Structure formats: C-alpha cells, structure tokens
Amino acid sequence: MKIWHPYTQEATELPPLEIDRGDGAYLFTRDGRRLLDAISSWWVNLHGHAHPLIAEAIARQAAQLEHVIFAGFTHAPAEELAAALGRILPESLNHVFYSDNGSTAVEAALKIAVQYWRNKGRKEKNRIIALEHAYHGDTIGAMSVSADSPFTQSFEDLRLPMLRVRDAEELEGILSKQKHEIAALIVEPLIQGAAGMRTYPIQRLKRFRDLCARNEVLFIADEVFTGFGRTGRMFACEHASIVPDLICLSKGLTGGFLPLAATICTDEVYEAFYSADPAHAFFHGHSYSGNPLGCAAAVASLKIFDLEPVFERIAMIEAIHRNRLSEFENHPAVAEVRTLGTIAAIEIRADDPGYLSNLRTRLYPHFLEKGILLRPLGNVIYTVPPYIISAIDLQYVYDVVQETLR
Ligand SMILES: Cc1ncc(COP(=O)(O)O)c(C=O)c1O
C-alpha cells in the first residue's frame, strides 16, 4: 500500500520528508535534519509542536474516554470547551456545533443557514453569496463557495451555483434585487489565506456585515484560518467590532494537535431549529463529532493563552513582520507585500502568477535546503509561524528570503 499525499503532484515533486518528532517551532527529520516550521504546519500550530500541556491533556483524556457517540450523549471535555469558547467569543454567539475540520465547519454553517430560513417558512431564501478569491475548503459545498481556481477546475459540474461579489457595492446591488432569495454571505474576514494572503480593508468587512443585517441575510465569518490570534486579535472580526451570525473555527482550535472544528451561532439562529417538529432538527453529524481527545486538546490550548504570554509573542511577530517587510516593499522582484497580525506575505513578480506558478517549484526545495519549511502559494512567499517562534528564528526566515531574492 502506498500513501497518496494531499495537494501533491507526486510525479514531479520531491518525495515526502519523514518527520520523526517536533519541538517548539522545529520539526526533526528521521535523517537528523532540523526544519523551522515557518507555516505552522498548514496554519494549525499555535504554541509549538509537542507542547507538553496539550500532549498531557490528550494522554489523560485517552486513558479516561477516547470517544462516545455525540447524539444523545455529552462529556466533560466538550462542555468545558463550549464554556471556554463562550469566554472568548461575543456573548451572542452561544450555540456550538462540533465537527472535524475547516471544510466541515463551513459545510455545517452553509446548511444551518439554508435550513434556518426553511424552518422559518422561507424556503425561497436558499442561495449563498461568497467573495471573489475565497477559499473555504475542499468538500463540495465548501468548494462551491470558494473561488474558481486550479483546485476546483476539475469539478466545475459538481459545484453548486453561488453568487459572488468583489466588494460591498456589488453586494448591495445583489441584495437590492434578490435579498428574498439569499440565505447568507460567507467571508474570510480581512484576509483571504489560500488566495495568497490577500488582505482587504476593515471598512469593507464592516459594510458586508451591515448590509447583511439590514437585508435579512445571515453573515457567516469563516475564521478557520484567522481564529485564535492569527491576525493579532483573538478573532479577525474583532478588528471591525462586528459579530457574525455564524462563525467557523478549526485549524488552531486544538493548538494544531487534533482535527476538530466548531460552527458557532446565535440564539436567534438556534431557535429556528428548536421545535416540537422533528423535521426542524439539524440532521448533520459525523462519527467523531465532539471527539473528547480533540476537545481536551482545545481546552488545553486555550488554557495556554492564560498561562503563557501568547499575545506578547504575537505582538513580537507582528513587529518583526512590519519591520522586515519594509525591506522588500521597493524590491524590483516584489509586486506587493502584505501583513496582518502574525501573517506576512511577499508577492513576487512572475510571468505566470497564481498557485501553479513555476516559482513555487524552485522556491520550496530551496527553502527546505536552508532549513525552513516555507511553502509558497504559487508566486506568493508567506510565513505564518507558530507563536512560539523566537525572534532570531523569524529574522533568519527573512534573511533567507532576502538572500533568495538577491
Ligand atoms: C478560511 C478557510 N476555511 C476553510 C478551510 C478548510 O479547512 P480544512 O483544510 O481543515 O478542511 C481553510 C483551509 O485552509 C481555510 O483557510
């Protein structure tokens, strides 16, 4: 049996590196090399690899209860996590639906939005609006609200029809004519990660939220990437002082240890499902919904925010990003630099811009040789380090990028 790896053209790419162990911001290969994980292993790791507090919480939980069906049952880790999320989210977001990964968090949010209106007797409100350049995951529903890209092109006939807007003016235009058939707008707040760390203004996010509120359209914030401090605040929506109707969380939820996701909604949304009519229930779930190990990891990860100076680390990363990116701003090879919180991106000029840019093929192995895991999104070099990264290591990432451009 051979393993088929994700997002990998195995015919042309290097064979996978075998990782033996992780420690802090580092990964160690079986053949004794040390790699600096400058992308938090696909944006999931927050406090460092193998953080003992999370590792111990998982071990303790595994010895007590590894899993139980989540329909008709509950357990302490799920309840503790709900309470912990309640403490960091706005008060009005108070019903959490657990699933397994970012894509399922989005699927659940889309289905909740559509069924919300149906349960309220408005089944014509069943269309979703998404943003240009969006990425929300790889399952069919999540892929449908994502923008056209090399990831979606083979599945054009399978994708569900969605409405797409670039900005608030376009959203306003659609809502003025079609609001009676729109269930929800889904956005990645302030930064579109997979599109190449594309940022957009706080004011635009505020207007999206406001237009939804004024037009009876649910507002879904996909904070799968931006949640848990990535953008410098616990959640990206905080930058705009907005509260969504639904929020999708995953990736950093467990500190990067286990697959778990949460789709969280308001009383108002939940109440449309709470009824004597069994057909009004949300018929969605996964075998591992609310997995106790994942919940225990997430509770431990959130505890680390209280026990360690996490936001000071985030501020240190932000400051280094801002300082070092300024060196690249006017570089002849650079089209644009972008940063938000712990996220930084350098878009390189290319004849073939986009995810399949040939630049990536050359840059990725080069960075590995320099001891850094950086996985450019096509012609966009970006870093999203674990918060535990040292200033010296982050400076080294920039030194290597600088030298590479030279
Ligand atoms: C904003 C956003 N939503 C959803 C997803 C999908 O998450 P997952 O890969 O866990 O399915 C991602 C993954 O990168 C993402 O960035």
Short mmCIF file of C-alpha atoms and ligand atoms in Angstrom, two decimals:
data_model
loop_
_atom_site.label_atom_id
_atom_site.label_comp_id
_atom_site.label_asym_id
_atom_site.label_seq_id
_atom_site.Cartn_x
_atom_site.Cartn_y
_atom_site.Cartn_z
CA MET A 1 0.00 0.00 0.00
CA LYS A 2 1.35 3.44 -0.94
CA ILE A 3 0.30 6.71 0.63
CA TRP A 4 -1.37 9.36 -1.57
CA HIS A 5 -0.45 12.77 -0.19
CA PRO A 6 -2.69 15.88 -0.26
CA TYR A 7 -2.05 18.78 -2.67
CA THR A 8 0.89 16.95 -4.18
CA GLN A 9 1.78 16.11 -7.79
CA GLU A 10 3.76 13.04 -6.88
CA ALA A 11 5.11 12.58 -10.42
CA THR A 12 7.17 15.76 -10.25
CA GLU A 13 7.54 16.79 -6.63
CA LEU A 14 10.17 15.65 -4.17
CA PRO A 15 9.34 12.53 -2.15
CA PRO A 16 7.92 13.39 1.28
CA LEU A 17 10.31 14.10 4.14
CA GLU A 18 9.92 11.76 7.05
CA ILE A 19 9.39 13.66 10.28
CA ASP A 20 10.32 11.92 13.46
CA ARG A 21 9.40 14.49 16.07
CA GLY A 22 8.53 18.10 16.68
CA ASP A 23 9.61 20.51 19.37
CA GLY A 24 8.59 24.16 19.63
CA ALA A 25 8.90 25.75 16.19
CA TYR A 26 11.04 22.88 14.89
CA LEU A 27 10.45 19.63 13.05
CA PHE A 28 13.14 16.94 13.02
CA THR A 29 13.57 14.57 10.10
CA ARG A 30 14.42 10.92 10.57
CA ASP A 31 17.79 11.52 8.91
CA GLY A 32 18.69 14.10 11.54
CA ARG A 33 17.87 17.46 9.89
CA ARG A 34 16.14 20.26 11.72
CA LEU A 35 13.47 22.32 9.94
CA LEU A 36 11.96 25.58 11.15
CA ASP A 37 8.19 25.30 10.68
CA ALA A 38 7.50 28.80 9.33
CA ILE A 39 3.93 27.94 8.23
CA SER A 40 2.71 26.26 11.43
CA SER A 41 2.15 23.02 9.50
CA TRP A 42 -0.66 24.39 7.29
CA TRP A 43 -1.56 27.18 9.71
CA VAL A 44 -2.66 24.93 12.57
CA ASN A 45 0.07 25.04 15.20
CA LEU A 46 -0.09 27.87 17.74
CA HIS A 47 2.08 27.18 20.78
CA GLY A 48 4.74 24.93 19.29
CA HIS A 49 4.99 21.27 18.36
CA ALA A 50 4.54 18.70 21.13
CA HIS A 51 3.62 21.33 23.72
CA PRO A 52 3.58 19.27 26.93
CA LEU A 53 0.39 20.78 28.34
CA ILE A 54 -1.64 19.74 25.29
CA ALA A 55 0.14 16.39 24.92
CA GLU A 56 -0.58 15.56 28.55
CA ALA A 57 -4.23 16.64 28.31
CA ILE A 58 -4.73 14.31 25.34
CA ALA A 59 -2.98 11.40 27.12
CA ARG A 60 -5.08 11.88 30.25
CA GLN A 61 -8.28 12.05 28.26
CA ALA A 62 -7.37 8.98 26.17
CA ALA A 63 -6.93 6.94 29.34
CA GLN A 64 -10.39 8.00 30.52
CA LEU A 65 -12.71 8.26 27.50
CA GLU A 66 -11.41 8.28 23.93
CA HIS A 67 -14.77 8.74 22.21
CA VAL A 68 -18.51 8.36 22.53
CA ILE A 69 -21.37 8.93 20.09
CA PHE A 70 -22.30 12.61 20.40
CA ALA A 71 -26.03 12.32 19.60
CA GLY A 72 -27.80 11.79 22.91
CA PHE A 73 -24.53 11.97 24.88
CA THR A 74 -22.14 14.61 26.13
CA HIS A 75 -18.91 14.66 28.17
CA ALA A 76 -16.77 16.99 30.24
CA PRO A 77 -14.22 17.99 27.55
CA ALA A 78 -16.99 19.07 25.14
CA GLU A 79 -18.76 21.01 27.90
CA GLU A 80 -15.50 22.61 29.09
CA LEU A 81 -14.60 23.61 25.56
CA ALA A 82 -18.05 25.15 24.99
CA ALA A 83 -17.59 27.17 28.20
CA ALA A 84 -14.04 28.21 27.20
CA LEU A 85 -15.18 29.30 23.73
CA GLY A 86 -18.02 31.21 25.39
CA ARG A 87 -15.46 33.20 27.36
CA ILE A 88 -13.52 34.36 24.28
CA LEU A 89 -16.38 34.89 21.81
CA PRO A 90 -19.04 37.62 21.89
CA GLU A 91 -21.88 36.73 24.26
CA SER A 92 -24.44 36.40 21.48
CA LEU A 93 -22.54 33.51 19.85
CA ASN A 94 -23.67 30.82 22.23
CA HIS A 95 -24.51 27.52 20.48
CA VAL A 96 -21.61 25.40 19.30
CA PHE A 97 -21.88 22.58 16.77
CA TYR A 98 -18.75 20.40 16.66
CA SER A 99 -17.31 18.74 13.56
CA ASP A 100 -13.88 17.62 12.32
CA ASN A 101 -12.10 20.15 10.10
CA GLY A 102 -12.38 23.54 8.43
CA SER A 103 -14.34 22.25 5.45
CA THR A 104 -16.93 20.53 7.63
CA ALA A 105 -17.24 23.65 9.80
CA VAL A 106 -18.12 25.53 6.62
CA GLU A 107 -20.48 22.81 5.33
CA ALA A 108 -22.34 22.88 8.64
CA ALA A 109 -22.58 26.70 8.56
CA LEU A 110 -23.97 26.73 5.00
CA LYS A 111 -26.50 24.01 5.80
CA ILE A 112 -27.55 25.72 9.04
CA ALA A 113 -28.05 28.99 7.14
CA VAL A 114 -30.24 27.40 4.47
CA GLN A 115 -32.28 25.31 6.91
CA TYR A 116 -32.68 28.31 9.23
CA TRP A 117 -34.78 30.07 6.60
CA ARG A 118 -36.62 26.90 5.64
CA ASN A 119 -37.55 26.22 9.27
CA LYS A 120 -38.89 29.77 9.42
CA GLY A 121 -41.13 29.06 6.41
CA ARG A 122 -38.94 30.99 3.93
CA LYS A 123 -37.52 28.19 1.84
CA GLU A 124 -37.01 30.51 -1.16
CA LYS A 125 -34.12 32.06 0.82
CA ASN A 126 -31.67 29.32 -0.11
CA ARG A 127 -28.84 30.98 -2.04
CA ILE A 128 -25.39 31.82 -0.71
CA ILE A 129 -23.14 34.73 -1.62
CA ALA A 130 -19.37 34.32 -1.44
CA LEU A 131 -16.41 36.58 -2.14
CA GLU A 132 -14.12 36.60 -5.15
CA HIS A 133 -10.80 34.87 -4.36
CA ALA A 134 -12.41 32.97 -1.46
CA TYR A 135 -11.19 29.63 -0.19
CA HIS A 136 -13.38 27.72 2.27
CA GLY A 137 -12.28 24.11 1.86
CA ASP A 138 -12.32 21.09 -0.41
CA THR A 139 -15.64 19.30 0.18
CA ILE A 140 -18.30 20.00 -2.44
CA GLY A 141 -20.20 22.70 -0.53
CA ALA A 142 -17.05 24.42 0.74
CA MET A 143 -15.53 24.17 -2.74
CA SER A 144 -18.68 25.72 -4.20
CA VAL A 145 -18.35 28.86 -2.08
CA SER A 146 -14.65 29.02 -2.93
CA ALA A 147 -13.48 30.95 -5.98
CA ASP A 148 -12.66 29.28 -9.30
CA SER A 149 -9.08 28.05 -9.08
CA PRO A 150 -6.85 25.16 -10.11
CA PHE A 151 -8.29 23.38 -7.04
CA THR A 152 -11.85 23.50 -8.37
CA GLN A 153 -11.46 23.27 -12.15
CA SER A 154 -11.92 19.50 -12.44
CA PHE A 155 -15.17 19.68 -10.52
CA GLU A 156 -16.96 22.51 -12.31
CA ASP A 157 -20.06 20.39 -12.98
CA LEU A 158 -20.31 19.28 -9.36
CA ARG A 159 -20.08 22.70 -7.75
CA LEU A 160 -23.32 24.26 -6.54
CA PRO A 161 -24.29 27.58 -8.12
CA MET A 162 -23.25 30.52 -5.90
CA LEU A 163 -23.38 34.28 -6.23
CA ARG A 164 -20.04 36.05 -5.99
CA VAL A 165 -19.13 39.61 -5.13
CA ARG A 166 -15.87 41.55 -5.09
CA ASP A 167 -16.90 44.37 -2.77
CA ALA A 168 -19.68 45.94 -0.73
CA GLU A 169 -21.08 47.86 -3.72
CA GLU A 170 -21.66 44.61 -5.61
CA LEU A 171 -23.17 43.03 -2.52
CA GLU A 172 -25.54 45.97 -2.13
CA GLY A 173 -26.52 45.67 -5.80
CA ILE A 174 -27.40 41.96 -5.48
CA LEU A 175 -29.24 42.43 -2.20
CA SER A 176 -31.33 45.30 -3.59
CA LYS A 177 -32.78 42.93 -6.19
CA GLN A 178 -32.50 39.43 -4.75
CA LYS A 179 -32.48 39.59 -0.98
CA HIS A 180 -35.67 37.49 -0.77
CA GLU A 181 -33.70 34.51 -2.13
CA ILE A 182 -30.41 34.98 -0.24
CA ALA A 183 -29.77 32.87 2.88
CA ALA A 184 -26.26 34.03 3.79
CA LEU A 185 -23.00 35.72 2.90
CA ILE A 186 -19.81 33.84 3.78
CA VAL A 187 -16.49 35.67 4.12
CA GLU A 188 -12.95 35.12 5.30
CA PRO A 189 -12.68 38.25 7.45
CA LEU A 190 -9.92 40.71 6.43
CA ILE A 191 -7.57 38.19 4.82
CA GLN A 192 -8.09 35.54 2.17
CA GLY A 193 -5.44 32.99 3.05
CA ALA A 194 -5.26 30.41 0.28
CA ALA A 195 -5.75 33.12 -2.37
CA GLY A 196 -2.25 34.34 -1.46
CA MET A 197 -2.83 36.15 1.85
CA ARG A 198 -4.93 38.85 0.14
CA THR A 199 -5.99 41.48 2.64
CA TYR A 200 -8.94 43.85 2.39
CA PRO A 201 -9.95 46.89 4.48
CA ILE A 202 -11.74 46.73 7.84
CA GLN A 203 -14.29 49.19 6.46
CA ARG A 204 -15.30 46.73 3.74
CA LEU A 205 -15.82 43.97 6.31
CA LYS A 206 -17.98 46.32 8.39
CA ARG A 207 -20.09 47.16 5.34
CA PHE A 208 -20.55 43.46 4.47
CA ARG A 209 -21.81 42.85 8.00
CA ASP A 210 -24.04 45.88 7.99
CA LEU A 211 -25.60 45.07 4.61
CA CYS A 212 -26.42 41.54 5.79
CA ALA A 213 -28.03 42.85 8.98
CA ARG A 214 -30.16 45.34 7.05
CA ASN A 215 -31.29 42.83 4.41
CA GLU A 216 -32.23 39.73 6.43
CA VAL A 217 -29.17 37.81 5.28
CA LEU A 218 -27.10 35.70 7.69
CA PHE A 219 -23.44 36.67 7.97
CA ILE A 220 -21.01 33.73 8.22
CA ALA A 221 -17.44 34.50 9.28
CA ASP A 222 -15.07 31.71 8.24
CA GLU A 223 -12.34 32.17 10.88
CA VAL A 224 -10.87 28.72 10.27
CA PHE A 225 -7.55 30.39 9.42
CA THR A 226 -7.87 33.74 11.19
CA GLY A 227 -9.11 32.49 14.57
CA PHE A 228 -7.10 32.17 17.78
CA GLY A 229 -4.80 35.15 17.47
CA ARG A 230 -3.54 34.79 13.89
CA THR A 231 -4.47 38.34 12.94
CA GLY A 232 -3.31 39.92 16.20
CA ARG A 233 -6.72 39.72 17.88
CA MET A 234 -8.36 36.54 19.14
CA PHE A 235 -10.72 36.69 16.14
CA ALA A 236 -10.40 38.79 12.99
CA CYS A 237 -13.98 40.10 13.33
CA GLU A 238 -12.82 41.96 16.46
CA HIS A 239 -10.76 44.35 14.29
CA ALA A 240 -14.05 45.57 12.78
CA SER A 241 -16.05 45.33 16.03
CA ILE A 242 -18.59 43.11 14.32
CA VAL A 243 -20.37 39.98 15.49
CA PRO A 244 -21.32 37.40 12.87
CA ASP A 245 -24.46 35.24 12.99
CA LEU A 246 -22.28 32.17 12.50
CA ILE A 247 -18.54 31.66 12.94
CA CYS A 248 -16.48 28.69 11.67
CA LEU A 249 -13.42 27.64 13.68
CA SER A 250 -10.88 24.85 13.21
CA LYS A 251 -7.10 24.73 12.48
CA GLY A 252 -5.72 26.46 15.63
CA LEU A 253 -8.68 25.32 17.75
CA THR A 254 -6.72 22.37 19.19
CA GLY A 255 -3.41 24.24 19.07
CA GLY A 256 -2.68 22.17 15.96
CA PHE A 257 -2.82 18.77 17.68
CA LEU A 258 -6.02 17.10 16.52
CA PRO A 259 -8.70 17.57 13.87
CA LEU A 260 -11.66 19.38 15.40
CA ALA A 261 -13.95 22.17 14.27
CA ALA A 262 -16.72 24.31 15.69
CA THR A 263 -19.56 26.13 13.96
CA ILE A 264 -20.99 28.59 16.45
CA CYS A 265 -24.24 30.50 16.09
CA THR A 266 -26.53 32.88 17.95
CA ASP A 267 -29.70 32.11 19.93
CA GLU A 268 -31.66 33.63 17.07
CA VAL A 269 -30.28 31.05 14.60
CA TYR A 270 -30.51 28.15 17.03
CA GLU A 271 -34.11 28.89 17.97
CA ALA A 272 -35.28 28.21 14.39
CA PHE A 273 -34.22 24.59 14.93
CA TYR A 274 -35.63 24.20 18.46
CA SER A 275 -39.15 22.96 17.87
CA ALA A 276 -41.66 20.20 18.52
CA ASP A 277 -41.34 19.35 14.82
CA PRO A 278 -38.66 16.62 14.38
CA ALA A 279 -38.07 17.77 10.80
CA HIS A 280 -36.73 21.06 12.17
CA ALA A 281 -33.71 19.29 13.73
CA PHE A 282 -30.33 19.75 12.13
CA PHE A 283 -29.70 16.37 10.51
CA HIS A 284 -25.96 16.67 10.26
CA GLY A 285 -23.20 14.94 12.19
CA HIS A 286 -20.02 12.96 11.89
CA SER A 287 -18.87 9.77 13.58
CA TYR A 288 -16.28 11.75 15.51
CA SER A 289 -18.42 14.83 16.28
CA GLY A 290 -17.29 16.32 19.59
CA ASN A 291 -14.38 13.89 19.96
CA PRO A 292 -13.21 14.07 23.60
CA LEU A 293 -9.49 13.99 22.69
CA GLY A 294 -9.89 16.93 20.31
CA CYS A 295 -11.96 18.84 22.88
CA ALA A 296 -9.39 18.15 25.63
CA ALA A 297 -6.61 19.41 23.33
CA ALA A 298 -8.61 22.56 22.55
CA VAL A 299 -9.31 23.25 26.23
CA ALA A 300 -5.58 22.87 26.95
CA SER A 301 -4.65 25.14 24.02
CA LEU A 302 -6.99 27.86 25.30
CA LYS A 303 -5.51 27.45 28.79
CA ILE A 304 -2.08 28.23 27.33
CA PHE A 305 -3.46 31.64 26.29
CA ASP A 306 -3.98 32.31 30.03
CA LEU A 307 -0.77 30.69 31.29
CA GLU A 308 1.78 31.95 28.77
CA PRO A 309 2.39 35.40 27.26
CA VAL A 310 0.76 34.39 23.95
CA PHE A 311 -0.35 37.86 22.83
CA GLU A 312 3.11 39.26 23.67
CA ARG A 313 4.61 36.64 21.35
CA ILE A 314 2.06 37.59 18.69
CA ALA A 315 2.99 41.27 19.09
CA MET A 316 6.68 40.38 18.69
CA ILE A 317 5.94 38.52 15.45
CA GLU A 318 3.81 41.41 14.18
CA ALA A 319 6.59 43.91 14.86
CA ILE A 320 9.22 41.81 13.07
CA HIS A 321 6.89 41.30 10.09
CA ARG A 322 6.28 45.03 9.76
CA ASN A 323 9.91 45.90 10.16
CA ARG A 324 11.36 43.29 7.80
CA LEU A 325 8.67 43.56 5.11
CA SER A 326 9.62 47.20 4.62
CA GLU A 327 12.93 45.97 3.14
CA PHE A 328 11.01 44.18 0.41
CA GLU A 329 8.49 46.88 -0.45
CA ASN A 330 10.57 48.51 -3.15
CA HIS A 331 12.50 45.47 -4.27
CA PRO A 332 12.36 45.17 -8.07
CA ALA A 333 11.35 41.49 -7.86
CA VAL A 334 8.47 42.21 -5.49
CA ALA A 335 4.96 43.12 -6.66
CA GLU A 336 3.48 43.70 -3.18
CA VAL A 337 3.97 42.92 0.50
CA ARG A 338 1.05 42.25 2.85
CA THR A 339 0.77 41.65 6.56
CA LEU A 340 -1.89 41.23 9.23
CA GLY A 341 -1.01 40.08 12.73
CA THR A 342 1.24 37.02 12.57
CA ILE A 343 0.67 36.61 8.82
CA ALA A 344 3.13 38.07 6.30
CA ALA A 345 3.30 37.68 2.53
CA ILE A 346 5.66 38.78 -0.23
CA GLU A 347 4.20 38.56 -3.70
CA ILE A 348 6.95 38.03 -6.26
CA ARG A 349 6.59 39.37 -9.79
CA ALA A 350 6.06 36.43 -12.14
CA ASP A 351 5.18 35.79 -15.78
CA ASP A 352 2.90 33.01 -14.58
CA PRO A 353 1.30 34.36 -11.38
CA GLY A 354 -1.09 32.13 -9.42
CA TYR A 355 -0.99 28.90 -7.47
CA LEU A 356 0.68 26.89 -10.26
CA SER A 357 3.46 29.44 -10.80
CA ASN A 358 6.76 27.83 -11.65
CA LEU A 359 8.42 29.98 -8.98
CA ARG A 360 6.99 27.80 -6.26
CA THR A 361 8.62 24.72 -7.77
CA ARG A 362 12.00 26.39 -7.40
CA LEU A 363 11.50 28.17 -4.09
CA TYR A 364 10.05 25.37 -1.98
CA PRO A 365 13.04 22.97 -2.20
CA HIS A 366 15.44 25.88 -1.85
CA PHE A 367 13.89 26.94 1.47
CA LEU A 368 13.98 23.33 2.71
CA GLU A 369 17.68 23.23 1.92
CA LYS A 370 18.07 26.32 4.08
CA GLY A 371 16.32 24.50 6.92
CA ILE A 372 12.97 26.29 6.67
CA LEU A 373 9.52 24.94 5.88
CA LEU A 374 8.04 27.68 3.70
CA ARG A 375 5.51 26.53 1.13
CA PRO A 376 4.82 29.41 -1.25
CA LEU A 377 1.31 29.80 -2.62
CA GLY A 378 2.47 30.00 -6.24
CA ASN A 379 4.41 33.25 -6.53
CA VAL A 380 3.49 34.37 -3.01
CA ILE A 381 6.05 33.62 -0.31
CA TYR A 382 4.37 33.79 3.07
CA THR A 383 5.09 32.98 6.67
CA VAL A 384 2.55 32.15 9.38
CA PRO A 385 4.81 30.99 12.21
CA PRO A 386 3.82 29.25 15.43
CA TYR A 387 3.57 31.92 18.14
CA ILE A 388 6.42 30.22 19.99
CA ILE A 389 8.96 31.09 17.25
CA SER A 390 11.96 33.04 18.56
CA ALA A 391 12.83 36.49 17.20
CA ILE A 392 16.17 35.11 15.98
CA ASP A 393 14.48 32.34 14.01
CA LEU A 394 11.94 34.68 12.45
CA GLN A 395 14.74 37.08 11.48
CA TYR A 396 16.51 34.10 9.90
CA VAL A 397 13.42 33.38 7.76
CA TYR A 398 13.58 36.96 6.43
CA ASP A 399 17.36 36.76 5.92
CA VAL A 400 16.90 33.64 3.79
CA VAL A 401 14.09 35.20 1.75
CA GLN A 402 16.19 38.34 1.25
CA GLU A 403 19.20 36.32 0.11
CA THR A 404 16.99 34.18 -2.15
CA LEU A 405 15.62 37.27 -3.93
CA ARG A 406 19.14 38.56 -4.45
C1 LIG B 1 -10.53 30.10 5.56
C2 LIG B 1 -10.51 28.61 5.45
N1 LIG B 1 -11.63 27.92 5.55
C3 LIG B 1 -11.68 26.58 5.47
C4 LIG B 1 -10.51 25.86 5.26
C5 LIG B 1 -10.58 24.36 5.15
O1 LIG B 1 -10.05 23.77 6.28
P1 LIG B 1 -9.59 22.23 6.25
O2 LIG B 1 -8.37 22.17 5.41
O3 LIG B 1 -9.34 21.91 7.68
O4 LIG B 1 -10.73 21.45 5.68
C6 LIG B 1 -9.30 26.53 5.16
C7 LIG B 1 -8.04 25.79 4.94
O5 LIG B 1 -7.03 26.31 4.59
C8 LIG B 1 -9.30 27.95 5.24
O6 LIG B 1 -8.15 28.65 5.12
#
